[in-house]
Amino acid sequence: MKYKWKYKKNFSADILDQLLLSRGIKEEEKEKFLSPNWDRDIYDPFLFRQMPQAINAVFKAIENDKNIVIHGDYDADGISGASLLYTTLKEIIEKSRSKAKVEVFLPDREEDGYGVAEHTVDRFITERQDLLITVDCGIANADSLDKAAAAGIDVIICDHHQLGERLPKNAIIIHPLAPKETYPNKYLCGTGVAFKLATALIAKSRERGLDFVDGWEKWLTDFVAIATVTDVMPLTGENRVLEKFGLITLNKTRRPGLRQIIALSGTELGSIDTQTIGFRIGPRLNAAGRIGKAITAFKTLTAKNQEEAERFASELEILNRERQ
């Protein structure tokens, strides 16, 4: 005899409580876990102690038509975070009618290694960069970033990794685990930290009269959703809200590159979940940094049109197959 199993629509409170307890969810956290809410659960980015200094440094660079470089990591978190900040800064620069320039540098795994290398800083000095923003790296690179600061480059660190033996002396640090840091969520990924900087920048842009529609920043959560899963961060608290809204955004993304990655992975918009990110989207982004050039993944995520999207996403597809 064949049985047709059916799931109960309503579980008892005791079973639900036991499941939550098994996942380490306390009674006072149950509502936030089961019903993530943006207005209730997303923290003010200015709870980061040095966020005001970071905002001032960015707007100083934009108002004075300076050169800005974003240094990401070569994994999916660093690539997504660099893409998120690049997208935000380009929008602010355009709306400000500034002549400031922003570019992205992603290290080569073999040639540059992890983090901000001293020879990379030498390159930034030669290029006359004025503001360096690190994403998903930098906190353990005190010597390199001190050299950048000594050369007159303003430095902002957006990171979440373990702190180094000493911190950069003259850098603005946005890091949930920095000494005396009071930001409540200690489990943001690098892109999550970059998102907090972006939301603070957008808030200040609105105060300055720049035309950012309500909710513009939520369209950045697709980047956060990808990075939170690929960096295996806990899906609780603020992270759970970011993941929920990120998945909503990802399933109706307007980004040509992301749409092409999704299509080539054999997935359809509307059916993307955390497993899709972990086993289809994430590996394609990571393949670029592992056996190719991470900048290819960045160019895919920030592709301006379908032609660019197809070209770069196809490169990722080839790299992903080689990686397997």
mmCIF file of C-alpha atoms in Angstrom:
data_model
loop_
_atom_site.group_PDB
_atom_site.id
_atom_site.type_symbol
_atom_site.label_atom_id
_atom_site.label_comp_id
_atom_site.label_asym_id
_atom_site.label_seq_id
_atom_site.Cartn_x
_atom_site.Cartn_y
_atom_site.Cartn_z
ATOM 1 C CA MET A 1 0.000 0.000 0.000
ATOM 2 C CA LYS A 2 1.280 3.438 -0.920
ATOM 3 C CA TYR A 3 0.811 6.269 1.513
ATOM 4 C CA LYS A 4 0.308 9.897 0.616
ATOM 5 C CA TRP A 5 1.838 11.974 3.359
ATOM 6 C CA LYS A 6 0.310 15.305 4.222
ATOM 7 C CA TYR A 7 1.832 18.087 6.293
ATOM 8 C CA LYS A 8 -0.345 19.641 8.932
ATOM 9 C CA LYS A 9 -1.041 23.280 8.255
ATOM 10 C CA ASN A 10 -1.052 24.162 11.922
ATOM 11 C CA PHE A 11 1.473 22.737 14.329
ATOM 12 C CA SER A 12 0.935 22.874 18.047
ATOM 13 C CA ALA A 13 2.645 25.587 20.022
ATOM 14 C CA ASP A 14 4.654 22.969 21.895
ATOM 15 C CA ILE A 15 6.161 21.552 18.699
ATOM 16 C CA LEU A 16 6.918 25.031 17.352
ATOM 17 C CA ASP A 17 8.517 26.074 20.613
ATOM 18 C CA GLN A 18 10.651 22.936 20.600
ATOM 19 C CA LEU A 19 11.797 23.561 17.035
ATOM 20 C CA LEU A 20 12.733 27.138 17.878
ATOM 21 C CA LEU A 21 14.512 26.041 21.029
ATOM 22 C CA SER A 22 16.493 23.489 19.022
ATOM 23 C CA ARG A 23 17.656 26.351 16.824
ATOM 24 C CA GLY A 24 18.709 28.436 19.799
ATOM 25 C CA ILE A 25 15.824 30.891 19.491
ATOM 26 C CA LYS A 26 14.804 32.237 22.889
ATOM 27 C CA GLU A 27 11.210 33.025 23.834
ATOM 28 C CA GLU A 28 11.780 36.783 23.601
ATOM 29 C CA GLU A 29 13.262 36.338 20.102
ATOM 30 C CA LYS A 30 10.427 34.198 18.722
ATOM 31 C CA GLU A 31 8.348 37.002 17.206
ATOM 32 C CA LYS A 32 11.331 38.510 15.386
ATOM 33 C CA PHE A 33 12.348 35.095 14.055
ATOM 34 C CA LEU A 34 8.908 34.130 12.778
ATOM 35 C CA SER A 35 7.822 37.557 11.536
ATOM 36 C CA PRO A 36 10.836 39.645 10.416
ATOM 37 C CA ASN A 37 9.856 43.305 10.231
ATOM 38 C CA TRP A 38 11.896 46.057 8.569
ATOM 39 C CA ASP A 39 10.662 48.999 10.634
ATOM 40 C CA ARG A 40 10.991 47.118 13.904
ATOM 41 C CA ASP A 41 14.153 45.078 13.384
ATOM 42 C CA ILE A 42 16.486 47.104 11.147
ATOM 43 C CA TYR A 43 18.911 49.180 13.209
ATOM 44 C CA ASP A 44 19.811 52.795 12.574
ATOM 45 C CA PRO A 45 23.191 52.818 10.754
ATOM 46 C CA PHE A 46 24.269 55.748 12.896
ATOM 47 C CA LEU A 47 24.453 53.387 15.866
ATOM 48 C CA PHE A 48 27.917 52.632 14.490
ATOM 49 C CA ARG A 49 30.160 54.932 16.521
ATOM 50 C CA GLN A 50 32.217 56.236 13.597
ATOM 51 C CA MET A 51 29.452 56.423 10.997
ATOM 52 C CA PRO A 52 29.255 60.259 11.125
ATOM 53 C CA GLN A 53 32.970 60.503 10.331
ATOM 54 C CA ALA A 54 32.566 58.043 7.457
ATOM 55 C CA ILE A 55 29.686 60.040 5.977
ATOM 56 C CA ASN A 56 31.649 63.279 6.244
ATOM 57 C CA ALA A 57 34.659 61.715 4.503
ATOM 58 C CA VAL A 58 32.551 60.433 1.607
ATOM 59 C CA PHE A 59 30.707 63.699 1.041
ATOM 60 C CA LYS A 60 33.961 65.658 1.295
ATOM 61 C CA ALA A 61 35.343 63.542 -1.537
ATOM 62 C CA ILE A 62 32.198 63.922 -3.639
ATOM 63 C CA GLU A 63 31.843 67.673 -3.104
ATOM 64 C CA ASN A 64 35.487 68.256 -4.014
ATOM 65 C CA ASP A 65 35.448 66.059 -7.136
ATOM 66 C CA LYS A 66 37.960 63.613 -5.674
ATOM 67 C CA ASN A 67 38.970 60.091 -6.647
ATOM 68 C CA ILE A 68 37.363 57.266 -4.663
ATOM 69 C CA VAL A 69 38.472 53.635 -4.783
ATOM 70 C CA ILE A 70 36.601 50.701 -3.268
ATOM 71 C CA HIS A 71 38.818 47.752 -2.314
ATOM 72 C CA GLY A 72 36.761 44.575 -1.936
ATOM 73 C CA ASP A 73 37.664 40.975 -1.256
ATOM 74 C CA TYR A 74 37.727 38.343 -4.000
ATOM 75 C CA ASP A 75 34.899 36.204 -2.587
ATOM 76 C CA ALA A 76 31.132 36.563 -3.053
ATOM 77 C CA ASP A 77 30.811 38.739 0.053
ATOM 78 C CA GLY A 78 33.547 41.161 -0.982
ATOM 79 C CA ILE A 79 32.344 41.265 -4.586
ATOM 80 C CA SER A 80 28.722 41.878 -3.565
ATOM 81 C CA GLY A 81 29.717 44.556 -1.062
ATOM 82 C CA ALA A 82 31.909 46.357 -3.581
ATOM 83 C CA SER A 83 29.051 46.228 -6.106
ATOM 84 C CA LEU A 84 26.607 47.607 -3.540
ATOM 85 C CA LEU A 85 28.804 50.554 -2.562
ATOM 86 C CA TYR A 86 29.793 51.279 -6.156
ATOM 87 C CA THR A 87 26.120 51.382 -7.176
ATOM 88 C CA THR A 88 25.291 53.712 -4.290
ATOM 89 C CA LEU A 89 28.205 56.088 -4.795
ATOM 90 C CA LYS A 90 27.632 56.325 -8.546
ATOM 91 C CA GLU A 91 24.030 57.315 -7.866
ATOM 92 C CA ILE A 92 24.979 59.950 -5.278
ATOM 93 C CA ILE A 93 27.707 61.385 -7.520
ATOM 94 C CA GLU A 94 25.296 61.624 -10.438
ATOM 95 C CA LYS A 95 22.543 63.242 -8.378
ATOM 96 C CA SER A 96 25.091 65.655 -6.863
ATOM 97 C CA ARG A 97 26.353 66.602 -10.342
ATOM 98 C CA SER A 98 29.829 65.989 -9.017
ATOM 99 C CA LYS A 99 32.894 65.192 -11.082
ATOM 100 C CA ALA A 100 34.136 62.754 -8.466
ATOM 101 C CA LYS A 101 35.233 59.376 -9.787
ATOM 102 C CA VAL A 102 34.697 55.978 -8.174
ATOM 103 C CA GLU A 103 36.328 52.719 -9.182
ATOM 104 C CA VAL A 104 36.616 49.227 -7.739
ATOM 105 C CA PHE A 105 39.721 47.150 -7.082
ATOM 106 C CA LEU A 106 39.412 43.437 -6.328
ATOM 107 C CA PRO A 107 42.658 41.599 -5.533
ATOM 108 C CA ASP A 108 44.009 38.625 -7.421
ATOM 109 C CA ARG A 109 44.057 35.585 -5.159
ATOM 110 C CA GLU A 110 47.577 34.562 -6.227
ATOM 111 C CA GLU A 111 49.255 37.892 -6.970
ATOM 112 C CA ASP A 112 47.785 40.055 -4.202
ATOM 113 C CA GLY A 113 46.613 37.597 -1.556
ATOM 114 C CA TYR A 114 43.904 38.336 0.969
ATOM 115 C CA GLY A 115 43.356 41.847 2.263
ATOM 116 C CA VAL A 116 44.910 45.169 1.339
ATOM 117 C CA ALA A 117 48.468 44.557 0.145
ATOM 118 C CA GLU A 118 51.148 47.215 0.527
ATOM 119 C CA HIS A 119 51.883 47.166 -3.209
ATOM 120 C CA THR A 120 48.191 47.836 -3.838
ATOM 121 C CA VAL A 121 48.399 50.919 -1.638
ATOM 122 C CA ASP A 122 51.448 52.017 -3.632
ATOM 123 C CA ARG A 123 49.290 51.743 -6.738
ATOM 124 C CA PHE A 124 46.550 53.864 -5.150
ATOM 125 C CA ILE A 125 49.108 56.505 -4.204
ATOM 126 C CA THR A 126 50.433 56.585 -7.771
ATOM 127 C CA GLU A 127 46.867 56.865 -9.087
ATOM 128 C CA ARG A 128 46.266 59.810 -6.723
ATOM 129 C CA GLN A 129 43.308 58.224 -5.000
ATOM 130 C CA ASP A 130 41.832 60.481 -2.322
ATOM 131 C CA LEU A 131 39.461 58.145 -0.482
ATOM 132 C CA LEU A 132 39.884 54.403 0.032
ATOM 133 C CA ILE A 133 36.916 52.342 1.237
ATOM 134 C CA THR A 134 37.584 48.702 2.062
ATOM 135 C CA VAL A 135 34.776 46.139 1.978
ATOM 136 C CA ASP A 136 35.037 42.731 3.651
ATOM 137 C CA CYS A 137 38.725 43.322 4.335
ATOM 138 C CA GLY A 138 41.132 45.844 5.799
ATOM 139 C CA ILE A 139 40.774 45.471 9.551
ATOM 140 C CA ALA A 140 43.878 43.255 9.737
ATOM 141 C CA ASN A 141 45.972 45.386 7.361
ATOM 142 C CA ALA A 142 47.181 48.109 9.697
ATOM 143 C CA ASP A 143 50.583 48.606 8.063
ATOM 144 C CA SER A 144 49.182 48.990 4.549
ATOM 145 C CA LEU A 145 46.363 51.311 5.570
ATOM 146 C CA ASP A 146 48.636 53.393 7.786
ATOM 147 C CA LYS A 147 50.796 53.904 4.710
ATOM 148 C CA ALA A 148 47.753 55.031 2.744
ATOM 149 C CA ALA A 149 46.766 57.499 5.451
ATOM 150 C CA ALA A 150 50.329 58.825 5.691
ATOM 151 C CA ALA A 151 50.174 59.536 1.950
ATOM 152 C CA GLY A 152 47.067 61.662 2.442
ATOM 153 C CA ILE A 153 44.420 59.100 1.498
ATOM 154 C CA ASP A 154 41.321 59.063 3.702
ATOM 155 C CA VAL A 155 40.514 55.494 4.748
ATOM 156 C CA ILE A 156 37.176 53.917 5.674
ATOM 157 C CA ILE A 157 37.101 50.254 6.703
ATOM 158 C CA CYS A 158 33.875 48.242 6.268
ATOM 159 C CA ASP A 159 34.724 44.810 7.598
ATOM 160 C CA HIS A 160 33.505 42.033 9.873
ATOM 161 C CA HIS A 161 36.525 39.739 10.157
ATOM 162 C CA GLN A 162 38.626 39.036 13.213
ATOM 163 C CA LEU A 163 40.532 42.074 14.428
ATOM 164 C CA GLY A 164 44.258 42.204 13.798
ATOM 165 C CA GLU A 165 46.951 42.529 16.453
ATOM 166 C CA ARG A 166 46.575 46.277 16.133
ATOM 167 C CA LEU A 167 44.119 48.507 14.327
ATOM 168 C CA PRO A 168 44.960 51.042 11.610
ATOM 169 C CA LYS A 169 45.778 54.309 13.340
ATOM 170 C CA ASN A 170 44.052 56.891 11.171
ATOM 171 C CA ALA A 171 41.230 54.937 9.573
ATOM 172 C CA ILE A 172 37.499 55.345 10.116
ATOM 173 C CA ILE A 173 36.330 51.916 11.245
ATOM 174 C CA ILE A 174 32.838 50.558 10.599
ATOM 175 C CA HIS A 175 33.064 47.096 12.142
ATOM 176 C CA PRO A 176 30.555 45.414 14.486
ATOM 177 C CA LEU A 177 33.349 43.968 16.642
ATOM 178 C CA ALA A 178 35.567 47.056 16.855
ATOM 179 C CA PRO A 179 36.623 48.095 20.382
ATOM 180 C CA LYS A 180 33.844 49.978 22.210
ATOM 181 C CA GLU A 181 31.524 49.473 19.230
ATOM 182 C CA THR A 182 27.880 49.668 20.314
ATOM 183 C CA TYR A 183 26.139 48.525 17.124
ATOM 184 C CA PRO A 184 23.730 45.751 18.253
ATOM 185 C CA ASN A 185 24.146 43.264 15.379
ATOM 186 C CA LYS A 186 27.522 41.584 15.743
ATOM 187 C CA TYR A 187 26.914 39.138 12.888
ATOM 188 C CA LEU A 188 26.768 41.291 9.773
ATOM 189 C CA CYS A 189 28.703 40.062 6.754
ATOM 190 C CA GLY A 190 31.007 42.475 4.922
ATOM 191 C CA THR A 191 28.256 43.417 2.487
ATOM 192 C CA GLY A 192 25.937 43.959 5.433
ATOM 193 C CA VAL A 193 28.398 46.474 6.877
ATOM 194 C CA ALA A 194 28.678 48.156 3.464
ATOM 195 C CA PHE A 195 24.873 48.279 3.340
ATOM 196 C CA LYS A 196 24.782 50.171 6.635
ATOM 197 C CA LEU A 197 27.225 52.727 5.202
ATOM 198 C CA ALA A 198 25.089 52.972 2.061
ATOM 199 C CA THR A 199 21.857 53.518 4.007
ATOM 200 C CA ALA A 200 23.520 56.227 6.080
ATOM 201 C CA LEU A 201 24.777 57.910 2.901
ATOM 202 C CA ILE A 202 21.317 57.773 1.344
ATOM 203 C CA ALA A 203 19.716 59.215 4.489
ATOM 204 C CA LYS A 204 22.163 62.134 4.478
ATOM 205 C CA SER A 205 21.691 62.569 0.730
ATOM 206 C CA ARG A 206 17.966 63.063 1.290
ATOM 207 C CA GLU A 207 18.722 65.620 4.009
ATOM 208 C CA ARG A 208 20.892 67.446 1.475
ATOM 209 C CA GLY A 209 18.015 67.579 -0.985
ATOM 210 C CA LEU A 210 19.096 64.796 -3.322
ATOM 211 C CA ASP A 211 16.179 62.969 -4.913
ATOM 212 C CA PHE A 212 16.204 59.438 -3.511
ATOM 213 C CA VAL A 213 12.739 57.899 -3.523
ATOM 214 C CA ASP A 214 11.510 56.217 -0.364
ATOM 215 C CA GLY A 215 12.741 52.646 -0.174
ATOM 216 C CA TRP A 216 15.551 53.118 -2.722
ATOM 217 C CA GLU A 217 17.976 51.426 -0.354
ATOM 218 C CA LYS A 218 15.841 48.276 -0.174
ATOM 219 C CA TRP A 219 16.755 47.557 -3.794
ATOM 220 C CA LEU A 220 20.308 46.982 -2.539
ATOM 221 C CA THR A 221 19.292 44.075 -0.333
ATOM 222 C CA ASP A 222 19.725 41.543 -3.142
ATOM 223 C CA PHE A 223 23.477 42.028 -2.694
ATOM 224 C CA VAL A 224 23.124 41.555 1.079
ATOM 225 C CA ALA A 225 21.032 38.398 0.677
ATOM 226 C CA ILE A 226 23.679 36.803 -1.544
ATOM 227 C CA ALA A 227 26.545 37.680 0.788
ATOM 228 C CA THR A 228 24.785 36.707 4.013
ATOM 229 C CA VAL A 229 24.194 33.185 2.705
ATOM 230 C CA THR A 230 27.548 32.681 0.978
ATOM 231 C CA ASP A 231 29.417 33.875 4.076
ATOM 232 C CA VAL A 232 27.272 31.556 6.229
ATOM 233 C CA MET A 233 26.077 34.234 8.635
ATOM 234 C CA PRO A 234 23.282 33.422 11.119
ATOM 235 C CA LEU A 235 19.786 34.119 9.784
ATOM 236 C CA THR A 236 18.521 35.674 12.981
ATOM 237 C CA GLY A 237 17.736 39.193 14.144
ATOM 238 C CA GLU A 238 18.562 41.959 11.687
ATOM 239 C CA ASN A 239 20.189 39.460 9.316
ATOM 240 C CA ARG A 240 16.892 37.612 8.992
ATOM 241 C CA VAL A 241 15.099 40.787 7.937
ATOM 242 C CA LEU A 242 17.810 41.643 5.421
ATOM 243 C CA GLU A 243 17.632 38.118 4.011
ATOM 244 C CA LYS A 244 13.833 38.188 3.792
ATOM 245 C CA PHE A 245 13.732 41.477 1.907
ATOM 246 C CA GLY A 246 16.828 40.546 -0.070
ATOM 247 C CA LEU A 247 15.131 37.426 -1.392
ATOM 248 C CA ILE A 248 12.059 39.449 -2.339
ATOM 249 C CA THR A 249 14.291 41.897 -4.206
ATOM 250 C CA LEU A 250 16.378 39.150 -5.792
ATOM 251 C CA ASN A 251 13.273 37.435 -7.140
ATOM 252 C CA LYS A 252 12.324 40.563 -9.067
ATOM 253 C CA THR A 253 15.791 42.012 -9.619
ATOM 254 C CA ARG A 254 16.269 44.559 -12.377
ATOM 255 C CA ARG A 255 20.016 43.992 -12.601
ATOM 256 C CA PRO A 256 20.820 42.571 -16.060
ATOM 257 C CA GLY A 257 23.847 40.680 -14.768
ATOM 258 C CA LEU A 258 22.040 38.999 -11.917
ATOM 259 C CA ARG A 259 19.163 38.077 -14.190
ATOM 260 C CA GLN A 260 21.635 36.459 -16.583
ATOM 261 C CA ILE A 261 23.403 34.528 -13.809
ATOM 262 C CA ILE A 262 20.028 33.270 -12.630
ATOM 263 C CA ALA A 263 19.016 32.236 -16.148
ATOM 264 C CA LEU A 264 22.291 30.404 -16.823
ATOM 265 C CA SER A 265 22.002 28.578 -13.498
ATOM 266 C CA GLY A 266 18.730 27.041 -14.613
ATOM 267 C CA THR A 267 16.661 28.971 -12.096
ATOM 268 C CA GLU A 268 13.658 31.188 -12.659
ATOM 269 C CA LEU A 269 12.890 34.523 -11.057
ATOM 270 C CA GLY A 270 10.267 33.983 -8.410
ATOM 271 C CA SER A 271 11.699 30.683 -7.192
ATOM 272 C CA ILE A 272 14.988 31.871 -5.682
ATOM 273 C CA ASP A 273 15.634 30.930 -2.061
ATOM 274 C CA THR A 274 18.672 30.569 0.186
ATOM 275 C CA GLN A 275 19.532 27.207 -1.389
ATOM 276 C CA THR A 276 19.566 28.815 -4.822
ATOM 277 C CA ILE A 277 22.025 31.394 -3.530
ATOM 278 C CA GLY A 278 24.197 28.838 -1.765
ATOM 279 C CA PHE A 279 24.396 26.296 -4.575
ATOM 280 C CA ARG A 280 23.851 28.246 -7.793
ATOM 281 C CA ILE A 281 24.480 31.990 -7.542
ATOM 282 C CA GLY A 282 27.227 32.016 -4.910
ATOM 283 C CA PRO A 283 29.486 29.417 -6.573
ATOM 284 C CA ARG A 284 29.435 31.341 -9.851
ATOM 285 C CA LEU A 285 30.578 34.524 -8.116
ATOM 286 C CA ASN A 286 33.208 32.700 -6.064
ATOM 287 C CA ALA A 287 34.578 30.901 -9.121
ATOM 288 C CA ALA A 288 35.803 34.210 -10.522
ATOM 289 C CA GLY A 289 37.955 34.946 -7.493
ATOM 290 C CA ARG A 290 39.212 31.402 -7.095
ATOM 291 C CA ILE A 291 40.384 30.503 -10.587
ATOM 292 C CA GLY A 292 39.874 33.693 -12.584
ATOM 293 C CA LYS A 293 39.547 37.396 -11.887
ATOM 294 C CA ALA A 294 37.067 38.546 -9.249
ATOM 295 C CA ILE A 295 36.500 41.733 -11.229
ATOM 296 C CA THR A 296 34.592 39.624 -13.789
ATOM 297 C CA ALA A 297 31.953 38.875 -11.158
ATOM 298 C CA PHE A 298 31.793 42.558 -10.216
ATOM 299 C CA LYS A 299 31.327 43.532 -13.859
ATOM 300 C CA THR A 300 28.520 40.999 -14.114
ATOM 301 C CA LEU A 301 26.682 42.323 -11.061
ATOM 302 C CA THR A 302 27.014 45.928 -12.246
ATOM 303 C CA ALA A 303 26.425 45.323 -15.966
ATOM 304 C CA LYS A 304 24.656 48.294 -17.563
ATOM 305 C CA ASN A 305 22.839 46.392 -20.287
ATOM 306 C CA GLN A 306 21.978 42.946 -21.601
ATOM 307 C CA GLU A 307 25.006 42.770 -23.891
ATOM 308 C CA GLU A 308 27.414 43.306 -20.993
ATOM 309 C CA ALA A 309 25.413 40.952 -18.799
ATOM 310 C CA GLU A 310 25.579 38.119 -21.311
ATOM 311 C CA ARG A 311 29.299 38.582 -21.938
ATOM 312 C CA PHE A 312 30.407 38.630 -18.310
ATOM 313 C CA ALA A 313 27.892 36.070 -17.015
ATOM 314 C CA SER A 314 29.047 33.658 -19.731
ATOM 315 C CA GLU A 315 32.613 34.055 -18.477
ATOM 316 C CA LEU A 316 31.431 33.223 -14.962
ATOM 317 C CA GLU A 317 29.633 30.162 -16.283
ATOM 318 C CA ILE A 318 32.818 28.876 -17.923
ATOM 319 C CA LEU A 319 34.852 29.508 -14.753
ATOM 320 C CA ASN A 320 32.262 27.752 -12.619
ATOM 321 C CA ARG A 321 32.396 24.660 -14.828
ATOM 322 C CA GLU A 322 36.191 24.643 -14.693
ATOM 323 C CA ARG A 323 36.039 24.905 -10.904
ATOM 324 C CA GLN A 324 33.867 21.794 -10.713
#
